[in-house]
mmCIF file of C-alpha atoms and ligand atoms in Angstrom:
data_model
loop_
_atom_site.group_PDB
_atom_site.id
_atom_site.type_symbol
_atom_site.label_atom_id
_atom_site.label_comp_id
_atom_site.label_asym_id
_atom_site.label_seq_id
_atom_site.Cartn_x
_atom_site.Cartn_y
_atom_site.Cartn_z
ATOM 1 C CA UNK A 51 102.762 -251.089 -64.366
ATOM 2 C CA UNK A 52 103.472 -250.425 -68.089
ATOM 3 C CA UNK A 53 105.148 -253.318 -69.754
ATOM 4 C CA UNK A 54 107.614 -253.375 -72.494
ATOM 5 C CA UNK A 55 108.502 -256.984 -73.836
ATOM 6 C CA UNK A 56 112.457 -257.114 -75.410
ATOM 7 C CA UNK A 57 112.081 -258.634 -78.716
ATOM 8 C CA UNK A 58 116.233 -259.392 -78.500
ATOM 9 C CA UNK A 59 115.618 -262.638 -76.670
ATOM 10 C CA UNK A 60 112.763 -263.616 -79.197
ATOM 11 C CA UNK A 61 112.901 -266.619 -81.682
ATOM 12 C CA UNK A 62 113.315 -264.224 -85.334
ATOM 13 C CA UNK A 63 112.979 -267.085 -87.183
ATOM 14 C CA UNK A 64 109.048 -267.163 -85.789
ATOM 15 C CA UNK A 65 108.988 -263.115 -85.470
ATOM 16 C CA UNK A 66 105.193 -263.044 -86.800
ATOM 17 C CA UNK A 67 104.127 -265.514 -83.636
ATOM 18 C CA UNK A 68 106.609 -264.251 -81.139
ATOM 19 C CA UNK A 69 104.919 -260.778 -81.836
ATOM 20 C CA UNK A 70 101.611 -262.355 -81.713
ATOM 21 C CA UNK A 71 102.271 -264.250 -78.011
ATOM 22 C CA UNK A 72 103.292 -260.290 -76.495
ATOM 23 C CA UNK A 73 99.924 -258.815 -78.288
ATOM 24 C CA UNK A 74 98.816 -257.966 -74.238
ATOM 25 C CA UNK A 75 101.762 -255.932 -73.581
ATOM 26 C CA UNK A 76 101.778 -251.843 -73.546
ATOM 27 C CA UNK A 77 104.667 -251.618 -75.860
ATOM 28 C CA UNK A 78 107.266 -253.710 -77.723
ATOM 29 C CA UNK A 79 110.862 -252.544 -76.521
ATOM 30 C CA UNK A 80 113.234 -252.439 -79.334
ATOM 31 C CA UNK A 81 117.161 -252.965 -78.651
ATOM 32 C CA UNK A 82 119.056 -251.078 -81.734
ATOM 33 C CA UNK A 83 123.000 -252.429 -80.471
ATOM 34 C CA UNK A 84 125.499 -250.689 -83.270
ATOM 35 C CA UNK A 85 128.744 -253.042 -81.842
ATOM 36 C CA UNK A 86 130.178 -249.566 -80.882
ATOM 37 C CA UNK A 87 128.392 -248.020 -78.033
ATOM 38 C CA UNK A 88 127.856 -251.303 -77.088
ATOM 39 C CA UNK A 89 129.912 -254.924 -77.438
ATOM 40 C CA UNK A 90 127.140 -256.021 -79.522
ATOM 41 C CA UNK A 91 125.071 -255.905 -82.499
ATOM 42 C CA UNK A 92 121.232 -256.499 -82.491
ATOM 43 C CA UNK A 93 119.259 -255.563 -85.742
ATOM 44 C CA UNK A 94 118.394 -252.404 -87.452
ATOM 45 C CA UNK A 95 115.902 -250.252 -89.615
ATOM 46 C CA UNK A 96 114.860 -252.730 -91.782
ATOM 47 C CA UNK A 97 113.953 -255.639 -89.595
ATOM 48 C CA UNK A 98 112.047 -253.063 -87.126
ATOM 49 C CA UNK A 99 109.961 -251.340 -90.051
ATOM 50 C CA UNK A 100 109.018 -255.850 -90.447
ATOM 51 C CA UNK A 101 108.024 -255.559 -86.571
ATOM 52 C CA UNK A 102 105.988 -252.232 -87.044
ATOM 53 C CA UNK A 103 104.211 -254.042 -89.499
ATOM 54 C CA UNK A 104 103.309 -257.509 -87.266
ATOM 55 C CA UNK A 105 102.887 -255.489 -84.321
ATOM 56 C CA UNK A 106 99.270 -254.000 -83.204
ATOM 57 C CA UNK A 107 100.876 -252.256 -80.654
ATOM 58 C CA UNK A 108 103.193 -249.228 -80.799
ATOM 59 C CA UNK A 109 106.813 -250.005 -80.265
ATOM 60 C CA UNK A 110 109.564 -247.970 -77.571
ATOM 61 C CA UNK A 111 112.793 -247.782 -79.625
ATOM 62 C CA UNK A 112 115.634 -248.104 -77.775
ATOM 63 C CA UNK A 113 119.111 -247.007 -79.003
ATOM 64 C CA UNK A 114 122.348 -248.278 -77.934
ATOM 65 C CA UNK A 115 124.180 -246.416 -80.048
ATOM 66 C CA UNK A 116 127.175 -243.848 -80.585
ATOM 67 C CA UNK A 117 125.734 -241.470 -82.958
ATOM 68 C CA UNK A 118 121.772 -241.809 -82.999
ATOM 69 C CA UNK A 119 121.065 -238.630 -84.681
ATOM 70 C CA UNK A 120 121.983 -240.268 -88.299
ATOM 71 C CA UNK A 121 119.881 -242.783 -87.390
ATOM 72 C CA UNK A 122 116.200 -240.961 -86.256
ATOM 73 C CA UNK A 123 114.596 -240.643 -89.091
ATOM 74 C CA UNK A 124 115.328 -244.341 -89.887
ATOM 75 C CA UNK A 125 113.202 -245.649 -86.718
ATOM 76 C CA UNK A 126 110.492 -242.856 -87.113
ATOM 77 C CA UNK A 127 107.629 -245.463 -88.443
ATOM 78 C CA UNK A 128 103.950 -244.867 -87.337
ATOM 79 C CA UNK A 129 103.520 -246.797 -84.399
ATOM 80 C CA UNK A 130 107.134 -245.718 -83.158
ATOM 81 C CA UNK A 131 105.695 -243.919 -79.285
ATOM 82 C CA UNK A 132 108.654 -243.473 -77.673
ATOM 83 C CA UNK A 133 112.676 -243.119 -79.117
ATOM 84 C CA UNK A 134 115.414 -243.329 -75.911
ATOM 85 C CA UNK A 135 118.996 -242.475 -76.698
ATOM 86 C CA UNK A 136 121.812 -242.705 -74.173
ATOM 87 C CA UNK A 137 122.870 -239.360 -72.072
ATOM 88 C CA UNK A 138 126.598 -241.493 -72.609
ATOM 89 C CA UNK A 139 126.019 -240.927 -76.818
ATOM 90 C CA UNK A 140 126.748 -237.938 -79.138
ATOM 91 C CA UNK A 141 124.936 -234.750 -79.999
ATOM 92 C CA UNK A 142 122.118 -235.652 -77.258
ATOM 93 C CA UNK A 143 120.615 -232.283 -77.650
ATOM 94 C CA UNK A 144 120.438 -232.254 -81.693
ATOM 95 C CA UNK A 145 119.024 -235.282 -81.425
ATOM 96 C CA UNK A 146 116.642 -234.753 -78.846
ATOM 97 C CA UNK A 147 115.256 -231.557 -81.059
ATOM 98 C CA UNK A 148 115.466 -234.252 -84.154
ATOM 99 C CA UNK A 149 113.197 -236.866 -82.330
ATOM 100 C CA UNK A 150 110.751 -234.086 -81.170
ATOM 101 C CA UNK A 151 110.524 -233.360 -85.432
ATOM 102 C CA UNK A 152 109.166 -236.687 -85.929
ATOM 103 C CA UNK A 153 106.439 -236.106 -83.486
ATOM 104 C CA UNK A 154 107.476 -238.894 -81.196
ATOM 105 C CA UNK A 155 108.281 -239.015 -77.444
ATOM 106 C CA UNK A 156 111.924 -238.166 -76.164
ATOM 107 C CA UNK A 157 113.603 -240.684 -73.776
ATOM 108 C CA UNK A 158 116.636 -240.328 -72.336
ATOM 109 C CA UNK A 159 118.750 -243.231 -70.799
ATOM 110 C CA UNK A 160 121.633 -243.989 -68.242
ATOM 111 C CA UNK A 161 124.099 -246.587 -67.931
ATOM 112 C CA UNK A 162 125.059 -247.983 -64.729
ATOM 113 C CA UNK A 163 127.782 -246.102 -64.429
ATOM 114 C CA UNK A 164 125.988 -242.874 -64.887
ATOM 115 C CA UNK A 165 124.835 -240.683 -62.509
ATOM 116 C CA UNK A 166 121.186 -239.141 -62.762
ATOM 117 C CA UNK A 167 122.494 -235.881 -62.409
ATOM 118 C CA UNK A 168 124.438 -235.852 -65.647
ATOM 119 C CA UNK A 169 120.645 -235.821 -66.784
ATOM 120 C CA UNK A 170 119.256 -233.011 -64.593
ATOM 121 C CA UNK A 171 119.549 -229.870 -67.092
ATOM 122 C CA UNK A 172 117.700 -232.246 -69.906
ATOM 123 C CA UNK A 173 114.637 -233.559 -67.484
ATOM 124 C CA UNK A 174 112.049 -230.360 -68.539
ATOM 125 C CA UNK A 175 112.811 -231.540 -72.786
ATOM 126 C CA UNK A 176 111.931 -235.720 -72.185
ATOM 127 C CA UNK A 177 109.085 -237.853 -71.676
ATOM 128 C CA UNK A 178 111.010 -241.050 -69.823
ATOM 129 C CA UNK A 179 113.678 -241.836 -68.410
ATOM 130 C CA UNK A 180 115.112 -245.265 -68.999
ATOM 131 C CA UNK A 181 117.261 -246.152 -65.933
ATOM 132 C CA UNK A 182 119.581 -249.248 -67.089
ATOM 133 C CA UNK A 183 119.116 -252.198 -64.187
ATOM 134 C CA UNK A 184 121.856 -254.315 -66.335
ATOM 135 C CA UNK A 185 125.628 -253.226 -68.196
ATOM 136 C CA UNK A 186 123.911 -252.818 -72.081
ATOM 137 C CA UNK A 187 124.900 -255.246 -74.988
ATOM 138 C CA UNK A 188 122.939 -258.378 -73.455
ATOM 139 C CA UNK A 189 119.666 -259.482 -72.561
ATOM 140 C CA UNK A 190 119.626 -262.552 -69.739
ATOM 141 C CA UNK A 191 121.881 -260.513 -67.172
ATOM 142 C CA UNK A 192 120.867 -260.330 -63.186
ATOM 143 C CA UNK A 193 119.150 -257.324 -61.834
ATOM 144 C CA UNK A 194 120.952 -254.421 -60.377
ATOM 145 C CA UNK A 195 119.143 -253.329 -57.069
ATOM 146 C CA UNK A 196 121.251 -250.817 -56.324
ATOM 147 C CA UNK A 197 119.995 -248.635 -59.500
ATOM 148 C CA UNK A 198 116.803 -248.388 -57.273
ATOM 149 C CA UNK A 199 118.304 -245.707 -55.742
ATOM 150 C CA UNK A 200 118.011 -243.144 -58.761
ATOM 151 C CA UNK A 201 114.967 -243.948 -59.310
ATOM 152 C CA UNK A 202 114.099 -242.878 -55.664
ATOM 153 C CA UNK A 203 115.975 -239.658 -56.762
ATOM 154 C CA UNK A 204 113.927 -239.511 -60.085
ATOM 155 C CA UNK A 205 110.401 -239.947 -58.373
ATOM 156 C CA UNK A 206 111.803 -236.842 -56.144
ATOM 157 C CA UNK A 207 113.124 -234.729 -58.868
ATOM 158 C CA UNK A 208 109.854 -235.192 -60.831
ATOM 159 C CA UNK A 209 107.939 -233.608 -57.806
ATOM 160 C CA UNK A 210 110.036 -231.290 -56.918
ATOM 161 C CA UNK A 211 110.153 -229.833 -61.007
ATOM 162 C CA UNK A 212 106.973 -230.685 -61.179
ATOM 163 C CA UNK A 213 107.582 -232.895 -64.264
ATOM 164 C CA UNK A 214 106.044 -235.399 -65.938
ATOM 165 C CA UNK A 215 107.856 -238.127 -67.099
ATOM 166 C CA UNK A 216 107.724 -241.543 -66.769
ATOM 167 C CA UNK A 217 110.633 -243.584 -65.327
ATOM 168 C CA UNK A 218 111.099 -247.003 -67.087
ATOM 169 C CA UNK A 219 114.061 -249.858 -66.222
ATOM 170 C CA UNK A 220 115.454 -252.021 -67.877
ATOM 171 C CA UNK A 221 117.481 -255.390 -67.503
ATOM 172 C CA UNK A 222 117.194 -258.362 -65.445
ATOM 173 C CA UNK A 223 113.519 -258.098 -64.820
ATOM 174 C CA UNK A 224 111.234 -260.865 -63.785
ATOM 175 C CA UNK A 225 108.836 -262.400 -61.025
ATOM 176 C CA UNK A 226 111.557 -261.839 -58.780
ATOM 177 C CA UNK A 227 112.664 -258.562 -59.217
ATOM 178 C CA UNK A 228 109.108 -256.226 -59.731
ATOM 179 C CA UNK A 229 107.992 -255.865 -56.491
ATOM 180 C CA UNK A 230 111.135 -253.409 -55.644
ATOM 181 C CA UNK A 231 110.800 -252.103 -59.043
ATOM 182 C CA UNK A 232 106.906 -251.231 -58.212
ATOM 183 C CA UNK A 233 107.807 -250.188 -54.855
ATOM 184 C CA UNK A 234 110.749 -247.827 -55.525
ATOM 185 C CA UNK A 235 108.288 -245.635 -58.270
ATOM 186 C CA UNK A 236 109.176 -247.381 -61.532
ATOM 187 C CA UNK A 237 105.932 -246.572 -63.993
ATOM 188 C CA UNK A 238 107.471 -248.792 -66.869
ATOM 189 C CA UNK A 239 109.103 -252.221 -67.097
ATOM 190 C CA UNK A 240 111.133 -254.072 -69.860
ATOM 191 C CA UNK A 241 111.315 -257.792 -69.738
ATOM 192 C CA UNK A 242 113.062 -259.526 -72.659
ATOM 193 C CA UNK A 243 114.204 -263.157 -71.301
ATOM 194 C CA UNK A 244 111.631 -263.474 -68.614
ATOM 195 C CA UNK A 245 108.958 -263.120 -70.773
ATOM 196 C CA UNK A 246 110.113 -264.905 -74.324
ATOM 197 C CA UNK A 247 111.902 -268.270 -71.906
ATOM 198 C CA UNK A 248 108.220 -267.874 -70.332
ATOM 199 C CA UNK A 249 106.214 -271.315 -71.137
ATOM 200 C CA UNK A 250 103.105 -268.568 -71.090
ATOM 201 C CA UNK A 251 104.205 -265.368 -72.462
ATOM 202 C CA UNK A 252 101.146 -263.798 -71.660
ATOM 203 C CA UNK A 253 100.993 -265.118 -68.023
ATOM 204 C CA UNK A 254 104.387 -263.622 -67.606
ATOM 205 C CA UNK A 255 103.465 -260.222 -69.127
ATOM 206 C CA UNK A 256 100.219 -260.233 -66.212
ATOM 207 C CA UNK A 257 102.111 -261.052 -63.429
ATOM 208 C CA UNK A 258 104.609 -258.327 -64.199
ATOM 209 C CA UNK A 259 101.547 -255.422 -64.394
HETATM 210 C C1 DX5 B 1587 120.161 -254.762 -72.786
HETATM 211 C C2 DX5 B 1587 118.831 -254.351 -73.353
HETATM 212 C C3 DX5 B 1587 117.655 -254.958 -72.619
HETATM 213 C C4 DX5 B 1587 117.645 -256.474 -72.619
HETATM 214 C C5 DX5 B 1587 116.655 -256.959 -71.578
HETATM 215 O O1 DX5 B 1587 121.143 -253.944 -73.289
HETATM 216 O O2 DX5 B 1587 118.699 -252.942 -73.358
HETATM 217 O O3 DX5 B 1587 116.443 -254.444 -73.156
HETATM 218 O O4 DX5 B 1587 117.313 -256.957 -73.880
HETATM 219 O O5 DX5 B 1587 116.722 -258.351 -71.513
HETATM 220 P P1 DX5 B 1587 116.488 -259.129 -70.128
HETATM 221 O O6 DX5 B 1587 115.081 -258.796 -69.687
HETATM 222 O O7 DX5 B 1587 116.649 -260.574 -70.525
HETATM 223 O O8 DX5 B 1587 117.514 -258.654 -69.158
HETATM 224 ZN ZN1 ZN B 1588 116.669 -252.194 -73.880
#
């Protein structure tokens, strides 16, 4: 299992060793929150070109927010693997051919309330799917289990297509919660409080993979 720690839930007023306790993890999951698409607002550009910097690992941007085309470019740094955007956003195709541009992986995200098929015609033109397992705006929320089911319907699609994408949740995952995630197909995790309210980070990172 891939693992994605959620930097939201870290201490930013010890960002260098709250990167440095995650260093084990695949990637370092981003939460961009513009207080529009979302009832909340999270940090932008500046502070994640700081976290591109402290991190040795490569980060998986993920934007909550109405209009991401304006913003591409502005999270397009080096170690920047993977960009997601929101099917629920403007422009998604403009800004799926922008991210492409940068030379960075496309991923494309649904809300709860969002079915997978509103994603169907755009599965060929991404490289993950980010299936939300909690309402976005907040990290410490409890797991969804019903979102399982699309990612049943995701591993399926995949095979059928014969795609390749990765499927990745996020929200409300922990100790408690991965073994349905690893047993419904998920390839990709993101843990934000579990791992940074974690007395160990990096035992809770392990026991997640
Ligand atoms: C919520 C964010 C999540 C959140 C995860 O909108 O997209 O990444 O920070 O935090 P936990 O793991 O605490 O639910
Ligand atoms: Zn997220």
């Amino acid at each position: 299992m891939l693992v994605a720690p959620s930097i939201l839930t870290a201490d930013f007023t010890n960002l260098a060793s709250e990167i440095d306790k995650i260093s084990t993890a695949d990637y370092i999951h981003l939460d961009i929150m513009d207080g529009h698409f979302v009832p909340n607002i999270s940090f932008g550009p500046h502070i994640s070109r700081k976290i591109s910097k402290l991190s040795k690992i490569d980060l998986d941007v993920h934007l909550m927010v109405t209009d991401p085309l304006f913003w591409i470019e502005q999270f397009a740094f080096s170690s920047t693997r993977y960009i997601t955007i929101h099917e629920e956003a403007n422009q998604v195709s403009e800004t799926i051919k922008k991210i492409k541009e940068q030379g960075i992986k496309v991923g494309i995200s649904i809300k709860p309330n969002t079915s997978v098929y509103r994603i169907v015609p755009l599965l060929k033109e991404v490289d993950l799917v980010l299936v939300m397992t909690v309402e976005p705006g907040f990290g410490g929320q409890s797991f969804m289990e019903n979102m399982m089911v699309k990612v049943k319907e995701l591993v399926k699609l995949r095979n059928e297509k014969k795609l390749n994408y990765i499927i990745e949740v996020d929200g409300g995952i922990s100790d408690k919660t991965i073994d349905l995630c690893k047993s419904s197909g998920v390839d990709m995790v993101v843990a934000g409080s579990y791992v940074f309210n974690h007395e160990d980070a990096k035992k809770a990172i392990e026991s997640l993979k």
